[in-house]
Backbone as a ProteinNet text record, in pm:
[ID]
protein_1_A
[PRIMARY]
MQISKRELLFSGGAIAIASGITFKALQPSKAEAAVTFPITKSDAQWRTELNAKQYAVLRQSATEYPGSSPLNAEHRTGIYVCAGCENRLFSSRHKYESGTGWPSFWQPLNDAVGQKTDYDIGYPRTEIHCADCGGHLGHVFPDGPRPTGKRYCMNGDAMLFWVNDLVEA
[TERTIARY]
87.5	10.2	136.2	66.3	163	49.6	109.5	41.4	76.6	5.2	62.4	47.8	153.2	215.4	87.8	-64.4	-176.1	-228.3	-205.4	-228.9	-189.8	-61.8	79.5	92.3	80.8	42.9	-62.7	-212.7	-344.6	-360.9	-231.9	-279.5	-162.5	-23.3	36.5	37.9	-69	-142.3	-277	-298	-412.3	-350.3	-213.9	-140.5	-50.4	-16.4	32.3	-117.1	-234.8	-324.8	-365.4	-395.7	-399	-295.1	-196	-66.1	-25.4	-122.5	-121	-28.2	54.1	213	90.1	188.4	96.3	231.8	172.4	275.8	358.3	268.7	312.6	493.7	471.3	577.6	753.3	664.4	794.7	780.4	720.6	757.9	892.2	925.5	1052.7	1035.9	1106.5	1162.3	1145.3	1116.4	1102.2	1273.4	1371.4	1489.5	1515.9	1462.9	1529.5	1432.9	1257.3	1162.1	1183.7	1332.1	1381.9	1533.6	1549.1	1687.6	1655.4	1803	1755.4	1885.7	1871.2	1946.5	2047.2	2154.3	2259.7	2125.5	2081.7	1975	1808.1	1786.7	1590.3	1554.8	1400.9	1331.9	1177.2	1154.4	974.4	943.7	787.7	746.2	714.3	701	640.9	775.2	811.5	994.6	1043	1036.9	1072.4	979.9	856.9	737.8	862.7	880.5	889.1	989.8	1124	1244.6	1295.3	1164.5	1119.4	1070.7	1027.4	992.8	928.4	807.2	687.1	737.6	790.4	878	1006.1	1014.5	1218.3	1116.3	1021.5	966.3	843.9	844.3	755.4	863.6	941.8	1055.6	1150.1	1170.1	1291.2	1213.8	1109.8	1032.3	877	842.7	762.3	761.8	896.6	935.9	912.8	852.8	815.4	931.6	896.9	953.6	951.9	1014.2	982.2	1031.3	966.1	903.2	1071.8	1030.8	1223.6	1219.3	1349.3	1417.3	1389.5	1284.9	1233.2	1359.3	1414.7	1576.8	1654.4	1650.6	1821.9	1954.9	1937.9	2051.2	2134.9	2043.2	2078.6	2159.3	2141.9	2236.2	2349.7	2359.8	2463	2632.9	2695.2	2836.7	2992.7	2903	3021.2	3111.9	3172.4	3281.6	3218.9	3192.8	3121.3	3051.5	2967	2972	2828.8	2696.1	2613.4	2550.2	2487.6	2443.9	2255.2	2257.8	2124.4	2078.1	1936.6	1836.3	1826.9	1839	1736	1831.6	1951.5	2049.5	2190.6	2211	2310.4	2461.2	2421.6	2539.5	2604.4	2635.2	2750.2	2727.4	2655	2632.4	2761.8	2750.8	2738.6	2901.1	2950.6	3101.8	3043	3075.4	3035.8	3122.1	3260.3	3391.2	3243.7	3154.1	3136.5	2987.7	2925.8	2796.1	2863.7	2749.1	2742.7	2590.5	2555.3	2518.1	2397.3	2321.1	2215.2	2139.3	2119.3	1976.6	1813.9	1849.9	1666.5	1590.1	1684.4	1645.1	1579.9	1709.9	1778.8	1848.8	1924.9	2110.4	2099.2	2194.8	2299.7	2414.1	2465.9	2650.1	2681.9	2774.4	2847.4	2848.8	2846.9	2939	2877.9	2864.9	2878.3	2985	2950.7	3130	3067.2	3182.5	3201.7	3137.8	3060.4	2961.8	2859.2	2830.6	2728.9	2588	2525.4	2438	2411.9	2229	2209.7	2127.8	2139.3	2032.6	1933.8	1800.1	1666.9	1641.9	1526.8	1462	1352.5	1284.6	1125.5	1097.1	930.9	832.7	704.3	735.4	642.3	555.6	658.7	524.9	585.6	551.9	509.6	615.3	769.3	861.5	990.4	1091.4	1157.2	1279.1	1322.6	1379.6	1512	1647.8	1729.4	1704.6	1651.1	1639.8	1769.7	1790.8	1871.6	1896.3	1910.1	1841.7	1997.5	1953.6	2097.1	2144.7	2237.2	2261.9	2295.5	2285.3	2260.7	2106.9	2065.9	1880.3	1719.8	1784.5	1748.2	1625.1	1631.2	1592.3	1556.1	1458.7	1472.3	1544	1675.4	1769.8	1675	1718.2	1631.9	1665.1	1686	1731.4	1863	1901.2	2055.7	1977.1	2081.7	2069.4	2191.3	2174.2	2345.7	2308.5	2310.4	2301.6	2432.8	2499.5	2600.3	2730.7	2760.8	2901.6	3029.3	3139.9	3263.9	3352.9	3392.4	3403.2	3304.5	3161.6	3138.6	2999.7	2978.3	2874.2	2737.7	2731.9	2643.5	2549.5	2445.2	2398.7	2284.2	2356.4	2256.1	2165.6	2057.5	1918.6	1835.3	1905.4	1906.6	1796.9	1657.9	1583.8	1681.2	1648.5	1723.5	1686.6	1474.8	1475.9	1512.6	1560.8	1667.5	1827.5	1850	1979.9	1990.5	2076.8	2171	2284.3	2290.2	2473.9	2569.5	2681.2	2762.3	2859	2913.7	2959.1	3089.8	3238.5	3364.2	3421.4	3329.9	3364.4	3368.7	3488.1	3478.8	3561.5	3508.3	3593.3	3677.1	3833	3789.3	3749.4	3706.9	3628.6	3683.1
-142	-61.8	118.9	211.7	350.8	445.1	556.7	651.6	795	864.3	987.5	1100.7	1195.1	1327.3	1418.5	1429.3	1441.6	1367	1229.9	1178.7	1218.8	1160.7	1204.4	1347.4	1451	1585.1	1609	1564.1	1545	1508	1325.1	1292.8	1358.6	1432.3	1497.2	1602	1703.5	1841.9	1819.1	1665.1	1597	1636.4	1533.8	1533.5	1676.8	1777.3	1877.5	1960.9	1960.6	1994.4	1942.5	1849.5	1747.5	1842	1824.6	1909.3	2006	2047.9	2215.1	2312.1	2246.4	2272.2	2334.7	2414.5	2499.7	2549	2454.6	2426.6	2619.3	2705.7	2818.1	2853.8	2778.7	2790.5	2744.3	2617.3	2544.3	2570.3	2697.6	2718.4	2860.1	2874.2	2898	3060.4	3087.1	3237.8	3300.9	3431.5	3523.1	3503.1	3524.1	3569.4	3411	3301	3149.9	3174.2	3186	3178.6	3237.6	3348.6	3441.1	3471.3	3321.9	3313.2	3367.5	3361	3412.4	3291.4	3199.9	3180.5	3208.1	3192.1	3242.2	3214.4	3080.4	3087.5	3040.5	3172.7	3139.1	3104.9	3094.3	3109.1	3068	3142.5	3151.5	3016.7	2991	2825.4	2769.5	2851.1	2856.4	2790.3	2833.3	2794.5	2673.5	2646.4	2531.2	2432.5	2406.1	2370.2	2270.9	2361.8	2378.8	2254.4	2268	2224.5	2168.4	2049.1	1917	1854.5	1751.8	1611.7	1640.7	1556.2	1559.4	1482.4	1412.8	1434.7	1466.2	1526.6	1649.9	1678.4	1763.2	1893.1	1853.9	1766.7	1773.8	1728.1	1679.9	1673.9	1813.6	1806.6	1974.1	2117.9	2123.3	2245	2254	2151.8	2124.4	2002.9	1994.6	1826.6	1750	1699.1	1538.8	1437.8	1296.9	1268.2	1076.4	1073.7	933.7	817.7	717.3	643	588.7	498.5	419.9	306.8	288.4	203.7	190	330.5	376.4	424.9	464.6	552.7	437.8	424.3	388	454.5	538	592	527.3	462.6	354.7	246	217.9	82.1	149.9	273.1	258.5	312.6	277	286.8	259.9	413.1	391.2	543	573.5	664	829.2	894.2	1054.9	1138.7	1194.2	1283.9	1339.8	1357.6	1374.9	1554.1	1495.8	1668.7	1711.8	1849.5	1910.9	1882.6	1807.8	1803	1926.1	2015.7	2144.7	2256.1	2241.4	2309.8	2272.7	2213.8	2057.8	2140.1	2165.4	2213.8	2051.5	2070.2	1953.2	1898	1808.8	1786.3	1761.1	1613	1490.9	1391.5	1382.7	1242.7	1085.8	1014.2	846.5	860.5	870.2	839.2	850.3	901.5	965.3	914.4	842.9	734.6	609	554.2	407.3	298.2	230.3	156.8	185.6	249.2	293.7	227	125.2	7.9	143.3	249	263.6	262.9	253.6	292.4	396.2	501.9	644.2	690.8	720.5	709.1	848.9	765	774.8	858.3	983.2	1010.4	1049.5	1023.5	1095.3	1249.9	1263.8	1427.8	1520.6	1603.5	1659.7	1748.4	1740.1	1825.1	1998.7	2029	2180.3	2284.2	2350.6	2495.5	2375.5	2231.7	2216.5	2248.8	2209.5	2242.9	2346.7	2360.2	2433.6	2292.4	2389.5	2347.6	2413.4	2415.3	2436.5	2367.6	2423.6	2281.7	2283.1	2148.3	2174.7	2130.3	2131.4	2095.8	1986.1	1932.4	1867	1840.2	1694.3	1560.3	1658.3	1691.3	1781.3	1802.2	1721.6	1710.6	1786.5	1852.8	1994.2	1851.7	1844.5	1737.2	1863.8	1839.6	1876.1	1846.1	1979.8	1918.8	2003	1916.5	1936.2	2028.1	2148.3	2151.6	2245.1	2249.6	2229.5	2346.1	2414.9	2570.3	2691.4	2622.7	2738.1	2728.4	2666.8	2676.6	2673.9	2643.8	2588.1	2483.9	2392.3	2277	2205.9	2097.8	2024.9	1903.4	1813.4	1716.1	1662.5	1625.4	1523.2	1613.5	1511.3	1512.7	1475.6	1570.6	1492	1420.3	1318.7	1209.7	1233.6	1190.9	1185	1083.2	926.8	819.3	725.2	807.3	803.6	759.2	710.1	594.7	755.5	628.4	725.7	869.2	913.9	984.1	1079.9	1134.4	1246.3	1185	1112.9	1029.1	1067	1144	1141.7	1035.9	1099.2	1066.1	1070	1187.9	1334.6	1142	1205.8	1077.1	1146	1173.8	1197.7	1158.2	1217.8	1187.9	1189.3	1073.4	1029.1	1165.2	1092.3	1229.2	1340.7	1414.1	1577.6	1520.4	1437.2	1483.4	1330.6	1428	1350.1	1254.7	1146.1	1149.8	1153.1	1215.7	1255.8	1160	1038.2	900.8	982.4	972.6	978	1178.4	1195.4	1364.3	1395	1348	1332.6	1486.1	1521	1678	1637.9	1733.9	1674.3	1734.6	1618.8	1617.6	1723.3
45.5	-36.7	12.8	-101.2	-74.7	-47.6	10.3	104	19.1	-86.2	-140.6	-79.9	-112.4	21.6	9.8	-1.7	20.5	143.6	101.7	220.7	349.1	294.1	433.4	491.9	448.7	463.7	551.9	453.2	558.2	707.8	712.2	868	963.5	960.1	991.1	992.7	909.1	961.9	1057.9	1022.9	1168.1	1299.1	1306.5	1430.8	1424.9	1379.5	1425.9	1485.3	1452.3	1504.4	1634.9	1635.2	1806.7	1892.6	1825.7	1941	1930.9	1911.1	1880.6	1804.1	1720.5	1625.3	1500.3	1498.3	1353.9	1254.6	1108.1	1002.2	969.9	998.4	979.5	1005	1146	1227.9	1126.4	1024.1	961.4	779.3	725.1	622	667.5	505.4	525.5	520.5	590.8	598	427.7	443.4	326.4	249.4	314.5	283.2	163.1	237.2	183.8	50.2	73	-88.8	-184.6	-126.2	-283.4	-330.9	-319.8	-385.8	-541.9	-603.5	-765.2	-779.4	-925.6	-997.4	-1094	-1167.1	-1303.2	-1409.2	-1375.8	-1551.1	-1507.6	-1516.6	-1484.4	-1584.2	-1621.7	-1784.3	-1704.6	-1828.3	-1773.5	-1752.9	-1699.6	-1689.5	-1783.6	-1928.7	-2045.9	-2096.9	-2089.8	-2216.1	-2045.2	-1983.2	-1905.4	-1978.5	-1960.4	-2011	-2137.7	-2198.2	-2368.9	-2356.2	-2318.5	-2310.3	-2290.1	-2144.7	-2057.8	-2120.9	-2054	-2060.5	-1991.4	-1996.1	-1870.5	-1741.5	-1683.1	-1607	-1593.4	-1639.4	-1646.1	-1522.7	-1620.1	-1559.7	-1448.6	-1404.7	-1265.4	-1184.4	-1233.2	-1099.1	-1087.3	-1190.3	-1151.2	-1117.1	-1204.3	-1190.7	-1008.3	-1017.1	-931.6	-816.2	-806.6	-708	-648.2	-796.8	-774	-767.8	-681.8	-700.6	-754.9	-855.3	-962.7	-898.9	-916.2	-828	-840.9	-658	-711.8	-752	-837.4	-931.5	-1029.1	-1051.6	-1206.9	-1336.3	-1259.4	-1384.7	-1378.2	-1523.7	-1588.2	-1541.3	-1486.3	-1450	-1326.3	-1242.4	-1142.1	-1174.9	-1284.4	-1356.2	-1382.6	-1422.8	-1459.4	-1412.9	-1465.2	-1399.4	-1458.9	-1574	-1647.5	-1569.5	-1648.7	-1588.5	-1681.9	-1590.9	-1627.5	-1528.3	-1551.8	-1484.2	-1531.4	-1442.2	-1364.6	-1381.5	-1490.3	-1543.2	-1508.1	-1469.8	-1462.9	-1550.1	-1608.7	-1733.3	-1760.9	-1710.5	-1700	-1713.1	-1690.9	-1749.7	-1804.7	-1781.4	-1850.8	-1723.9	-1581.3	-1504.3	-1456.9	-1436.1	-1368.5	-1237.9	-1175.1	-1038.9	-966.9	-986.1	-1001.8	-1034.3	-970	-1115	-1109.1	-1110.5	-1120.1	-1018.8	-1008	-891.9	-732.4	-729.7	-614.1	-598	-693.5	-669.4	-604.5	-574.5	-478.6	-466.8	-430.1	-417.3	-293.5	-280.1	-108.5	-130.7	-254.8	-203.5	-146.9	-273.5	-219.5	-308.2	-438.9	-582.4	-612.7	-594.5	-687	-644.6	-753	-800.1	-650.2	-580.7	-478.2	-535.1	-466.9	-441.6	-303.5	-227.7	-117.2	-117.5	-233.1	-243.6	-401.3	-409.6	-549.6	-598	-686.2	-769	-691.4	-687	-615.9	-666.6	-596.8	-622.8	-702.6	-789	-854.3	-750.5	-641.8	-516.3	-450.6	-459.9	-345	-296.1	-126.6	-10.3	36	28.9	123.3	207.6	303.7	372.8	339.5	284.5	248.7	341.5	320.5	415.3	383.9	239.1	144.8	225.5	289.1	377.6	491.2	554.9	690.6	810.3	750.5	863.7	785.4	846.2	738.1	722.2	564.4	472.6	501.3	392.3	345.6	154.2	67.6	-51.9	-134.2	-215.9	-305.8	-436.1	-523.5	-619.2	-688.4	-803.4	-924.3	-863.2	-831.8	-844.7	-947.8	-1056.2	-1177.8	-1228.3	-1223.8	-1254.2	-1161	-1032.5	-920.7	-916.5	-1011.6	-1031.8	-909.3	-839.6	-779.7	-843.4	-775.7	-744.2	-649.6	-539.3	-446.2	-298	-207.3	-33.3	-15.6	88	111.8	281.7	308.6	381.8	489.7	589.6	710.3	680.6	584.2	631.6	527.2	469.2	367.8	415.6	329.1	334.1	294.5	418.4	414.3	318.4	281.3	389.4	410.4	403.3	406.8	513.2	481.5	563.7	535.8	374.7	307.9	255.2	152.1	84.2	-7.3	-116.4	-194.5	-280	-291.3	-321.7	-409.9	-507.5	-664.6	-737.2	-825	-919.2	-1011.5	-1073.5	-1265.4	-1356.5	-1345.7	-1417.1	-1429.3	-1286.8	-1273.3	-1343.2	-1410.4	-1464.7	-1574.3	-1631.2	-1742.9	-1773.4	-1768.4	-1796.5	-1855.1	-1902.6	-2036.6	-1993.3	-2067.5	-2039.3	-2154.9	-2005.9	-2069.3	-2015.1	-1939.9	-1887.1	-1817.7	-1771	-1595.9	-1587	-1470.1	-1409.4	-1317.5	-1303.1	-1136.8	-1001	-949.1	-851.7	-728.2
[MASK]
+++++++++++++++++++++++++++++++++++++++++++++++++++++++++++++++++++++++++++++++++++++++++++++++++++++++++++++++++++++++++++++++++++++++++++++++++++++++++++++++++++++++++

């Protein structure tokens, strides 16, 4: 049985109301919400340039189904880039099998990603986005391998893979 985000939010909201917690306190600050990016496009431009799955993930913060991305099985040497702007995000050297069903990395390339706190499922998580276009990539969790101990759990639909286009990380 799967629970939709709406059902999860509704149940989380009911618990919050019952316990006297308000979601207003959990909303991002105006400073956090007002971030601008070097690459900006209108919604119409994004819809034209991205396929439906890429648009849903990158521009609407959707999450693909676990195990659905061909990038899970990608083991060649190369670079993972943003599907929206081709910003270089992750090296294949930093990819590992997390068992989660999403492409996972223990670190991004330098200055490739940004982060913010999201509350989409009723509690705070650290969202990872492209530093150049702001596209939603996934989330980072503190349960990854050494040396960082982080798991950058990314949506394959948010990325493209460039074979043998490795940069020094």
